[in-house]
Coordinates of C-alpha atoms in Angstrom, one line a residue:
Chain T
X19 CA 0.0 0.0 0.0
X20 CA 1.2 3.5 -0.7
X21 CA 0.8 6.4 1.7
X22 CA -0.2 9.4 -0.3
X23 CA 0.1 13.1 0.4
X24 CA -3.5 13.2 1.7
X25 CA -2.9 10.5 4.3
X26 CA 0.2 12.3 5.5
X27 CA -1.7 15.6 5.8
X28 CA -4.5 13.8 7.7
X29 CA -2.0 12.2 10.1
X30 CA -0.2 15.5 10.6
X31 CA -3.6 17.0 11.5
X32 CA -4.4 14.2 13.9
X33 CA -0.9 14.4 15.5
X34 CA -1.0 18.3 15.4
X35 CA 2.4 18.4 13.8
X36 CA 3.2 20.7 10.8
X37 CA 5.2 18.8 8.1
X38 CA 7.2 20.9 5.8
X39 CA 6.7 20.7 2.1
X40 CA 10.4 19.6 1.6
X41 CA 10.1 16.6 3.9
X42 CA 6.7 15.3 2.9
X43 CA 8.0 12.8 0.3
X44 CA 10.6 11.4 2.7
X45 CA 7.9 11.0 5.4
X46 CA 5.6 9.2 2.9
X47 CA 8.4 6.9 1.8
X48 CA 9.2 6.0 5.4
X49 CA 5.6 5.3 6.2
X50 CA 5.4 3.0 3.2
X51 CA 8.5 1.1 4.5
X52 CA 7.1 1.0 8.0
X53 CA 3.7 -0.4 7.0
X54 CA 5.5 -3.1 5.1
X55 CA 7.5 -4.0 8.2
X56 CA 4.4 -3.8 10.5
X57 CA 2.4 -5.8 8.0
X58 CA 4.5 -8.9 8.9
X59 CA 2.3 -9.2 12.0
X60 CA -0.6 -10.3 9.7
X61 CA 1.3 -13.6 9.1
X62 CA 0.7 -14.6 12.7
X63 CA -2.4 -16.4 13.8
X64 CA -3.7 -14.6 16.9
X65 CA -7.2 -16.1 17.0
X66 CA -8.4 -16.2 20.6
X67 CA -5.3 -14.5 22.0
X68 CA -6.0 -11.9 24.6
X69 CA -4.3 -8.6 23.8
X70 CA -1.5 -7.8 26.2
X71 CA -1.7 -4.1 27.1
X72 CA 0.9 -4.2 29.9
X73 CA 3.8 -6.4 31.1
X74 CA 2.5 -6.4 34.6
X75 CA -0.4 -8.6 35.4
X76 CA -0.5 -7.6 39.1
X77 CA -2.7 -5.0 40.7
X78 CA -1.6 -1.4 40.5
X79 CA -0.6 0.3 43.7
X80 CA -3.3 2.6 45.0
X81 CA -2.8 5.4 47.6
X82 CA -5.3 6.9 50.0
X83 CA -7.3 9.7 48.6
X84 CA -5.8 12.5 50.6
X85 CA -3.9 15.6 49.5
X86 CA -0.2 14.9 49.8
X87 CA 1.5 17.1 47.3
X88 CA 2.0 20.8 48.2
X89 CA 0.6 23.4 45.8
X90 CA 3.5 24.2 43.4
X91 CA 1.5 26.6 41.2
X92 CA 4.3 29.2 41.0
X93 CA 7.0 26.7 40.3
X94 CA 4.9 24.9 37.6
X95 CA 3.9 28.1 35.9
X96 CA 7.5 29.2 35.8
X97 CA 8.2 26.5 33.2
X98 CA 5.5 27.8 30.8
X99 CA 6.5 29.9 27.8
X100 CA 3.8 32.5 28.4
X101 CA 1.6 33.2 31.5
X102 CA -0.3 36.0 33.1
X103 CA -2.1 36.4 36.4
X104 CA -1.4 32.7 37.4
X105 CA -2.8 31.3 34.0
X106 CA -1.2 29.8 30.9
X107 CA -1.7 32.0 27.9
X108 CA -2.9 30.7 24.5
X109 CA -4.2 32.5 21.4
X110 CA -7.8 33.6 21.6
X111 CA -10.1 30.7 21.1
X112 CA -13.5 32.4 21.5
X113 CA -14.6 35.5 19.6
Chain M
X15 CA 41.8 8.3 39.8
X16 CA 39.4 8.0 36.8
X17 CA 40.4 4.4 36.5
X18 CA 38.6 3.6 39.8
X19 CA 35.4 1.5 39.6
X20 CA 32.5 2.4 41.9
X21 CA 33.5 -0.4 44.3
X22 CA 37.0 1.0 44.4
X23 CA 35.7 4.5 45.0
X24 CA 33.5 3.2 47.9
X25 CA 36.5 1.5 49.5
X26 CA 38.8 4.5 48.9
X27 CA 36.4 6.9 50.5
X28 CA 35.8 4.6 53.4
X29 CA 39.6 4.1 54.0
X30 CA 40.2 7.9 53.5
X31 CA 42.6 7.3 50.7
X32 CA 41.0 10.2 48.9
X33 CA 38.0 12.5 49.5
X34 CA 34.8 12.8 47.4
X35 CA 35.9 16.4 46.6
X36 CA 39.2 15.1 45.2
X37 CA 37.7 12.5 42.9
X38 CA 34.9 14.9 41.9
X39 CA 37.4 17.6 41.0
X40 CA 39.5 15.1 39.1
X41 CA 36.6 13.8 37.0
X42 CA 35.3 17.4 36.3
X43 CA 38.7 18.3 35.0
X44 CA 38.8 15.3 32.8
X45 CA 35.3 16.1 31.4
X46 CA 36.5 19.6 30.6
X47 CA 39.6 18.3 28.9
X48 CA 38.0 15.5 26.9
X49 CA 34.3 15.8 26.5
X50 CA 34.4 18.4 23.7
X51 CA 35.6 15.3 21.7
X52 CA 33.0 12.8 22.9
X53 CA 30.0 15.1 23.4
X54 CA 28.7 12.7 26.0
X55 CA 27.3 15.4 28.3
X56 CA 24.5 17.9 27.5
X57 CA 25.0 19.8 30.8
X58 CA 27.8 19.6 33.3
X59 CA 26.9 20.8 36.8
X60 CA 30.4 21.5 38.2
X61 CA 29.4 23.9 40.9
X62 CA 26.6 21.8 42.2
X63 CA 28.8 18.7 42.1
X64 CA 31.5 20.4 44.2
X65 CA 28.9 21.5 46.7
X66 CA 27.5 17.9 46.9
X67 CA 31.0 16.5 47.3
X68 CA 31.6 18.9 50.3
X69 CA 28.4 17.6 52.0
X70 CA 29.3 14.0 51.1
X71 CA 32.7 14.4 52.7
X72 CA 31.1 15.7 55.9
X73 CA 28.6 12.8 56.0
X74 CA 31.5 10.3 55.4
X75 CA 33.5 11.9 58.2
X76 CA 30.5 11.6 60.6
X77 CA 30.3 7.8 59.8
X78 CA 27.3 5.6 58.9
X79 CA 26.8 7.1 55.4
X80 CA 25.2 4.9 52.7
X81 CA 27.7 3.1 50.5
X82 CA 27.2 5.2 47.4
X83 CA 27.8 8.4 49.4
X84 CA 30.4 10.6 47.7
X85 CA 30.5 8.5 44.5
X86 CA 30.3 10.7 41.4
X87 CA 27.8 9.6 38.7
X88 CA 25.7 11.4 36.1
X89 CA 22.1 11.1 35.0
X90 CA 20.8 10.6 31.5
X91 CA 19.1 13.8 30.4
X92 CA 15.7 12.0 30.5
X93 CA 15.5 12.2 34.3
X94 CA 14.1 15.5 35.8
X95 CA 16.5 17.4 38.0
X96 CA 15.5 20.3 40.2
X97 CA 16.9 23.6 38.8
X98 CA 19.0 21.8 36.2
X99 CA 17.8 21.8 32.5
X100 CA 16.3 18.5 31.4
X101 CA 16.3 18.5 27.7
X102 CA 15.6 14.8 26.8
X103 CA 17.9 15.5 23.9
X104 CA 15.2 17.7 22.2
X105 CA 14.9 21.2 21.1
X106 CA 11.4 20.9 22.5
X107 CA 12.8 20.9 26.1
X108 CA 16.0 23.0 25.5
X109 CA 14.7 25.6 28.0
X110 CA 13.0 23.2 30.4
X111 CA 14.1 23.5 34.0
X112 CA 12.1 21.1 36.1
X113 CA 10.8 22.2 39.5
X114 CA 11.4 18.6 40.9
X115 CA 13.7 15.6 40.9
X116 CA 12.8 12.3 39.4
X117 CA 12.6 9.5 42.0
X118 CA 15.8 8.0 40.7
X119 CA 17.7 11.3 41.0
X120 CA 16.2 11.8 44.5
X121 CA 17.4 8.3 45.6
X122 CA 20.9 9.1 44.6
X123 CA 20.8 12.5 46.2
X124 CA 19.4 10.9 49.4
X125 CA 22.5 8.6 49.5
X126 CA 24.9 11.4 49.0
X127 CA 26.0 10.4 45.5
X128 CA 27.4 13.3 43.4
X129 CA 25.8 14.2 40.1
X130 CA 28.4 15.5 37.6
X131 CA 25.7 16.5 35.1
X132 CA 23.3 15.2 32.4
X133 CA 24.3 12.9 29.6
X134 CA 23.5 13.0 25.9
X135 CA 20.8 10.9 24.4
X136 CA 18.7 10.3 21.3
X137 CA 15.8 12.8 21.3
X138 CA 13.1 11.5 23.6
X139 CA 15.1 8.2 23.8
X140 CA 14.2 7.4 20.2
X141 CA 17.2 6.0 18.4
X142 CA 20.0 3.4 18.5
X143 CA 23.0 5.6 17.6
X144 CA 22.7 8.9 19.6
X145 CA 22.7 10.7 16.3
X146 CA 19.1 11.9 16.9
X147 CA 20.2 14.3 19.7
X148 CA 19.5 18.0 19.3
X149 CA 22.9 18.5 20.9
X150 CA 24.8 16.6 18.3
X151 CA 26.0 13.0 18.1
X152 CA 28.1 11.4 20.8
X153 CA 31.3 9.8 19.7
X154 CA 32.1 6.2 20.8
X155 CA 35.5 6.2 22.6
X156 CA 36.2 2.9 20.7
X157 CA 36.4 4.6 17.3
X158 CA 36.3 8.3 16.3
X159 CA 33.9 7.6 13.5
X160 CA 31.7 5.1 15.4
X161 CA 28.4 5.6 17.2
X162 CA 28.1 4.7 20.9
X163 CA 24.6 3.2 20.4
X164 CA 21.5 4.7 21.8
X165 CA 19.5 6.0 23.2
X166 CA 21.7 6.0 26.4
X167 CA 24.8 6.7 24.2
X168 CA 26.0 9.6 26.3
X169 CA 25.9 7.6 29.6
X170 CA 27.7 4.6 27.9
X171 CA 30.4 6.8 26.1
X172 CA 31.1 8.7 29.4
X173 CA 31.7 5.5 31.3
X174 CA 33.7 4.0 28.5
X175 CA 35.9 7.1 28.3
X176 CA 36.4 6.9 32.0
X177 CA 34.8 10.3 32.6
X178 CA 32.8 8.8 35.4
X179 CA 32.4 5.3 36.9
X180 CA 28.7 4.9 36.3
X181 CA 25.6 6.7 35.0
X182 CA 21.8 6.3 35.0
X183 CA 20.2 5.3 31.8
X184 CA 16.8 4.1 30.5
X185 CA 15.7 1.3 28.2
X186 CA 12.5 1.1 26.1
X187 CA 13.6 -1.5 23.5
X188 CA 17.4 -1.8 24.1
X189 CA 18.5 1.7 25.0
X190 CA 20.7 0.5 27.9
X191 CA 21.9 -2.8 26.6
X192 CA 22.8 -1.9 23.0
X193 CA 25.0 1.1 24.0
X194 CA 26.6 -1.0 26.7
X195 CA 27.4 -3.6 24.1
X196 CA 28.9 -1.1 21.7
X197 CA 31.1 0.7 24.3
X198 CA 32.4 -2.3 26.4
X199 CA 30.3 -1.3 29.4
X200 CA 27.9 -3.3 31.6
X201 CA 24.3 -2.2 31.6
X202 CA 21.1 -3.6 33.1
X203 CA 17.5 -3.1 32.3
X204 CA 15.6 -4.4 35.3
X205 CA 12.2 -6.1 35.3
X206 CA 9.5 -3.6 34.3
X207 CA 8.4 -1.8 37.4
X208 CA 11.5 -2.5 39.5
X209 CA 12.5 1.1 39.4
X210 CA 10.2 4.1 39.6
X211 CA 9.5 6.0 36.4
X212 CA 8.3 9.1 38.2
X213 CA 10.1 12.1 36.7
X214 CA 11.5 10.1 33.8
X215 CA 10.3 11.7 30.6
X216 CA 7.8 9.2 29.2
X217 CA 8.3 7.6 25.7
X218 CA 6.4 4.3 25.8
X219 CA 4.9 3.8 29.2
X220 CA 4.4 0.1 29.1
X221 CA 8.0 -0.5 28.1
X222 CA 10.1 2.3 29.6
X223 CA 12.4 1.2 32.5
X224 CA 15.3 3.0 34.1
X225 CA 18.6 1.2 34.9
X226 CA 22.3 1.5 35.6
X227 CA 25.2 1.5 33.3
X228 CA 28.8 1.1 34.7
X229 CA 32.1 -0.7 34.1
X230 CA 31.2 -4.1 35.6
X231 CA 28.5 -6.1 37.3
X232 CA 29.5 -5.3 40.8
X233 CA 29.2 -1.5 40.1
X234 CA 25.8 -2.1 38.4
X235 CA 24.7 -3.9 41.6
X236 CA 25.7 -1.0 43.7
X237 CA 23.7 1.4 41.6
X238 CA 20.7 -0.9 41.2
X239 CA 20.5 -1.2 45.0
X240 CA 19.9 2.6 45.2
X241 CA 17.5 2.8 42.2
X242 CA 15.2 -0.1 42.8
X243 CA 12.2 -0.1 45.1
X244 CA 8.5 0.9 45.5
X245 CA 7.3 4.4 44.8
X246 CA 3.7 5.6 45.6
X247 CA 4.1 8.3 42.9
X248 CA 4.4 5.6 40.1
X249 CA 1.5 3.3 40.2
X250 CA 3.2 0.8 37.8
X251 CA 6.2 0.5 40.1
X252 CA 6.3 -2.9 41.9
X253 CA 5.4 -2.9 45.5
X254 CA 8.7 -4.4 46.7
X255 CA 11.5 -2.7 48.7
X256 CA 15.0 -2.5 47.2
X257 CA 17.6 -5.1 48.2
X258 CA 21.4 -5.2 48.4
X259 CA 22.2 -6.6 45.0
X260 CA 25.9 -6.9 45.9
X261 CA 25.2 -9.7 48.4
X262 CA 24.8 -12.5 46.0
X263 CA 27.6 -11.7 43.5
X264 CA 29.9 -14.4 44.7
X265 CA 27.5 -17.4 44.7
X266 CA 28.6 -20.4 42.6
X267 CA 26.8 -20.7 39.2
X268 CA 27.4 -24.4 39.2
X269 CA 24.4 -26.4 38.0
X270 CA 22.6 -23.4 36.5
X271 CA 20.7 -24.0 33.3
X272 CA 21.4 -21.4 30.5
X273 CA 19.0 -21.3 27.6
X274 CA 20.5 -20.5 24.3
X275 CA 17.8 -19.4 21.8
X276 CA 18.6 -20.8 18.3
X277 CA 16.7 -17.8 16.7
X278 CA 19.4 -15.4 18.1
X279 CA 22.1 -17.1 16.0
X280 CA 20.4 -16.9 12.6
X281 CA 21.2 -14.9 9.5
X282 CA 21.9 -11.3 10.3
X283 CA 24.2 -12.0 13.2
X284 CA 27.8 -10.9 12.5
X285 CA 29.7 -14.3 12.3
X286 CA 32.5 -12.9 14.5
X287 CA 30.0 -11.9 17.2
X288 CA 28.6 -15.5 17.1
X289 CA 32.2 -16.7 17.8
X290 CA 32.6 -14.4 20.8
X291 CA 29.2 -15.3 22.3
X292 CA 30.0 -19.0 21.9
X293 CA 33.3 -18.5 23.7
X294 CA 31.5 -16.7 26.5
X295 CA 29.1 -19.5 26.8
X296 CA 32.0 -22.0 27.1
X297 CA 33.3 -20.0 30.1
X298 CA 30.0 -20.6 31.8
X299 CA 30.3 -24.3 31.1
X300 CA 33.7 -24.2 32.7
X301 CA 32.0 -22.5 35.7
X302 CA 29.7 -25.5 35.9
X303 CA 26.6 -24.2 34.1
X304 CA 24.7 -26.3 31.6
X305 CA 23.8 -25.0 28.1
X306 CA 20.3 -25.9 26.8
X307 CA 19.2 -25.0 23.2
X308 CA 15.8 -23.4 23.4
X309 CA 13.5 -21.8 20.8
X310 CA 11.7 -18.4 21.0
X311 CA 9.6 -18.9 17.9
X312 CA 8.2 -15.4 17.7
X313 CA 11.6 -13.6 17.7
X314 CA 11.2 -12.2 14.2
X315 CA 8.0 -10.5 15.2
X316 CA 9.5 -8.5 18.1
X317 CA 10.6 -5.5 15.9
X318 CA 7.3 -5.0 14.1
X319 CA 5.3 -5.5 17.4
X320 CA 7.5 -3.0 19.1
X321 CA 7.2 -0.4 16.4
X322 CA 3.4 -0.5 16.6
X323 CA 3.2 -0.4 20.4
X324 CA 6.1 2.0 21.2
X325 CA 5.0 4.4 18.4
X326 CA 1.4 4.3 19.6
X327 CA 2.4 5.0 23.2
X328 CA 4.8 7.7 22.1
X329 CA 2.2 9.5 20.0
X330 CA 0.0 9.6 23.1
X331 CA 2.7 10.5 25.6
X332 CA 4.2 13.3 23.4
X333 CA 0.9 15.0 23.0
X334 CA 1.7 16.8 26.2
X335 CA 4.3 18.9 24.3
X336 CA 1.9 21.6 23.1
X337 CA 3.7 24.9 23.4
X338 CA 1.5 25.9 26.3
X339 CA 2.7 24.4 29.6
X340 CA 6.4 23.9 29.1
X341 CA 9.0 23.6 26.4
X342 CA 9.2 25.3 23.0
X343 CA 6.5 27.6 21.7
X344 CA 6.5 28.9 18.1
X345 CA 6.6 32.6 17.3
X346 CA 3.4 34.6 16.6
X347 CA 0.8 31.7 16.4
X348 CA -2.3 32.8 14.5
X349 CA -4.6 30.5 16.5
X350 CA -4.5 27.6 18.9
X351 CA -4.2 25.0 16.2
X352 CA -1.3 26.9 14.6
X353 CA 0.3 27.1 18.0
X354 CA 0.2 23.3 18.5
X355 CA 1.2 22.4 14.9
X356 CA 4.1 24.8 14.5
X357 CA 5.4 24.4 18.0
X358 CA 5.6 20.6 17.6
X359 CA 6.6 20.8 13.9
X360 CA 9.5 23.2 14.6
X361 CA 10.8 21.6 17.8
X362 CA 10.5 17.8 17.3
X363 CA 13.3 16.2 15.2
X364 CA 12.6 14.0 12.2
X365 CA 12.7 10.6 13.9
X366 CA 10.4 11.8 16.7
X367 CA 7.9 13.1 14.1
X368 CA 8.1 9.9 12.1
X369 CA 7.2 7.8 15.2
X370 CA 4.4 10.1 16.3
X371 CA 2.9 9.8 12.8
X372 CA 3.2 6.0 12.7
X373 CA 1.7 6.0 16.2
X374 CA -1.2 8.1 15.1
X375 CA -1.7 5.9 12.0
X376 CA -1.9 2.6 14.0
X377 CA -4.3 4.1 16.5
X378 CA -6.6 5.8 14.0
X379 CA -10.1 4.5 13.2
X380 CA -10.0 1.7 10.7
X381 CA -6.5 0.6 11.5
X382 CA -6.7 0.0 15.2
X383 CA -7.6 -3.7 15.0
X384 CA -5.2 -4.5 12.2
X385 CA -2.2 -3.0 13.8
X386 CA -2.5 -2.0 17.5
X387 CA -4.7 -4.8 18.7
X388 CA -2.8 -7.3 16.5
X389 CA 0.5 -6.1 18.0
X390 CA -0.9 -6.5 21.5
X391 CA -1.9 -10.1 20.7
X392 CA 1.5 -10.9 19.2
X393 CA 3.1 -9.3 22.3
X394 CA 1.4 -11.9 24.4
X395 CA 2.8 -14.7 22.2
X396 CA 6.3 -13.2 22.5
X397 CA 6.0 -13.2 26.3
X398 CA 4.6 -16.7 26.3
X399 CA 7.7 -17.9 24.4
X400 CA 9.8 -16.7 27.4
X401 CA 7.4 -18.2 30.0
X402 CA 7.7 -21.6 28.2
X403 CA 11.5 -21.3 28.0
X404 CA 11.8 -20.4 31.7
X405 CA 10.1 -23.7 32.6
X406 CA 13.3 -25.4 31.4
X407 CA 16.1 -22.9 32.1
X408 CA 17.2 -20.4 34.7
X409 CA 18.5 -17.7 32.4
X410 CA 18.8 -17.0 28.7
X411 CA 21.9 -15.9 26.9
X412 CA 22.8 -14.7 23.5
X413 CA 24.2 -11.6 21.6
X414 CA 23.0 -8.1 22.6
X415 CA 23.4 -6.7 19.1
X416 CA 23.8 -8.2 15.6
X417 CA 26.8 -6.1 14.7
X418 CA 29.5 -4.1 16.5
X419 CA 29.4 -0.3 16.5
X420 CA 28.6 1.1 13.1
X421 CA 29.9 4.3 11.5
X422 CA 28.4 7.7 12.1
X423 CA 25.8 8.3 9.4
X424 CA 25.9 4.8 8.1
X425 CA 22.2 4.0 8.9
X426 CA 20.7 7.5 8.7
X427 CA 19.3 7.0 5.3
X428 CA 17.6 3.8 6.3
X429 CA 15.8 4.1 9.6
X430 CA 14.5 0.5 9.4
X431 CA 18.1 -0.9 9.2
X432 CA 18.7 1.1 12.4
X433 CA 15.6 -0.4 14.0
X434 CA 17.0 -3.9 13.4
X435 CA 19.9 -3.1 15.8
X436 CA 17.5 -3.9 18.6
X437 CA 16.3 -7.2 17.2
X438 CA 17.7 -9.2 20.2
X439 CA 16.8 -6.7 23.0
X440 CA 13.2 -5.8 22.1
X441 CA 11.6 -9.1 23.0
X442 CA 12.6 -8.8 26.7
X443 CA 11.3 -5.3 26.8
X444 CA 7.9 -6.3 25.3
X445 CA 7.7 -9.1 27.9
X446 CA 8.8 -6.8 30.8
X447 CA 11.7 -9.1 31.6
X448 CA 15.1 -8.0 32.9
X449 CA 18.0 -7.9 30.4
X450 CA 21.7 -7.1 30.7
X451 CA 24.7 -6.7 28.5
X452 CA 28.2 -7.8 29.5
X453 CA 31.4 -7.2 27.6
X454 CA 32.6 -10.5 26.1
X455 CA 35.2 -9.6 23.4
X456 CA 36.3 -7.5 20.5
X457 CA 35.6 -7.8 16.8
X458 CA 38.0 -5.7 14.6
X459 CA 38.8 -3.7 17.8
X460 CA 35.2 -3.0 18.6
X461 CA 33.4 -4.3 21.6
X462 CA 30.8 -7.2 21.7
X463 CA 28.1 -7.6 24.3
X464 CA 26.7 -10.9 25.8
X465 CA 23.1 -10.5 26.6
X466 CA 21.7 -12.1 29.7
X467 CA 17.9 -12.3 30.0
X468 CA 16.5 -13.3 33.4
X469 CA 13.2 -14.3 34.7
X470 CA 11.0 -11.7 36.4
X471 CA 12.7 -10.1 39.3
X472 CA 15.8 -12.3 38.9
X473 CA 18.3 -9.4 38.7
X474 CA 20.3 -10.7 41.6
X475 CA 21.0 -14.0 39.7
X476 CA 21.8 -12.1 36.5
X477 CA 24.3 -9.9 38.3
X478 CA 25.8 -13.0 40.0
X479 CA 26.3 -14.7 36.6
X480 CA 27.8 -11.5 35.1
X481 CA 30.1 -11.0 38.1
X482 CA 31.3 -14.6 38.0
X483 CA 32.1 -14.3 34.3
X484 CA 34.0 -11.1 35.1
X485 CA 36.1 -12.9 37.7
X486 CA 37.4 -15.3 35.0
X487 CA 37.6 -12.9 32.0
X488 CA 39.0 -9.4 31.6
X489 CA 37.0 -8.1 28.6
X490 CA 35.2 -5.6 30.8
X491 CA 38.6 -4.1 31.7
X492 CA 39.6 -3.5 28.1
X493 CA 39.9 0.3 27.6
X494 CA 39.3 2.5 24.6
X495 CA 42.0 4.7 23.3
X496 CA 41.7 8.2 24.8
X497 CA 41.9 11.0 22.3
X498 CA 44.3 13.9 22.6
X499 CA 42.7 16.8 24.6
X500 CA 41.0 19.4 22.4
X501 CA 43.3 22.3 21.6

């Protein structure tokens, strides 16, 4: 199967990544090669096999539902590229 | 002083042959002199290291300090470090200074170990050559035109160049074991969940596991003892306290059954590597172990299974990098969609973008069953191969990599050829099993790694086996040529 330009553009939209015009052919060639590699999985009979989502088949640790972490609002906001009045800033989304 | 192993440093500090300050200064000087050549560090934290060394010396003088107190190490730049930039090898996090320490970092700080800085890596741990780093490729001390492997190539090269005795690393499909093999160092990826992932930048959460990389098995045991253990902040971390992994190193390996998978010696394996692995296995026979041929029939499916699952998980995990809360943000976004797309498009490298796109593809409507669910089913078959094998054998051994270190740029044009570097390491990752690489010889002057795959939580036995091998061989002591200091 061949991954065409439209598929790449759809994937880029799903993944929210801009793909430059100069690299689009390379990306499409790579996806073709990858789908060929991943297609090898179809040769294996997996009828009745339970999907394995995780290597651990034990119960996850749970902790009591009590507040344990201090409020690090200032420290966490300090890593953001743009903030104001204790909030993350993004371009206007509502007119 | 840079020739000292971790065990020798621990003894030297205890016997007051030298202070933590002295060895820390010595290694920092060495890094300044040599690392412009290797590029194994992204950030060197000299001032902080000297302050830590001063407190460590105080603790040592008071007595009762933990064994790793005063020992200088470094952290792969995937582990968050308070007030020290944590880039994960990416332009995306070039300006990211975390407000907290990863659990692994905190454990070493708690013991009084010294951090010399943050080591170079493939961007977001995606790569097998360290060439995908935003900060430039790391050079393998074993050959100026050779890659050190990846993604923990900086940690491996720094240990091989004797810039430090050990470093933390992480492994998703082979990122500790493959660089260890290519640089003549000893590296261990523990059982999934043995070490907390809290504060370790996520790539593929069902596969990622931290681990130590050092000169020999004894040093790896010292580091693992600090790193392992339960952590309430990582709900996938196993609820088991750490243990002293150095205690069982001297046990006899007499009578142990070593499984040798026939699929790991098929076409694609460099014939000279096969010779070195067979020689290593003979050493184990001399030590009293028994070799048993086994089969892991789904071995060939490990690489495609991994690239579905790891890419799917990466596309999900890396969606957090959106130009809003941390990391890179594009200039003058026209709207929110433009902010997301350009921030990610401009700051992620090519390999990271490729994997996110593949991940988005296999998770998208219409393809989920054919790829993602299918890969999860094959993942169970791969794990079952090991479960069946461990009914007959105690450990499994084979090569870590199909070839020795390749040349810089050699596999850049063909990413899939690069992916096949991890053909022998990926299956253990998919199964959550511990894997280790131990130096076992040279081919054309380049190191070869013997891989030891253990049963779940059997790290102590693996370290015992590796240590016993290192008592009767000296491959792990072979040293790369040191380059002339940069002018």
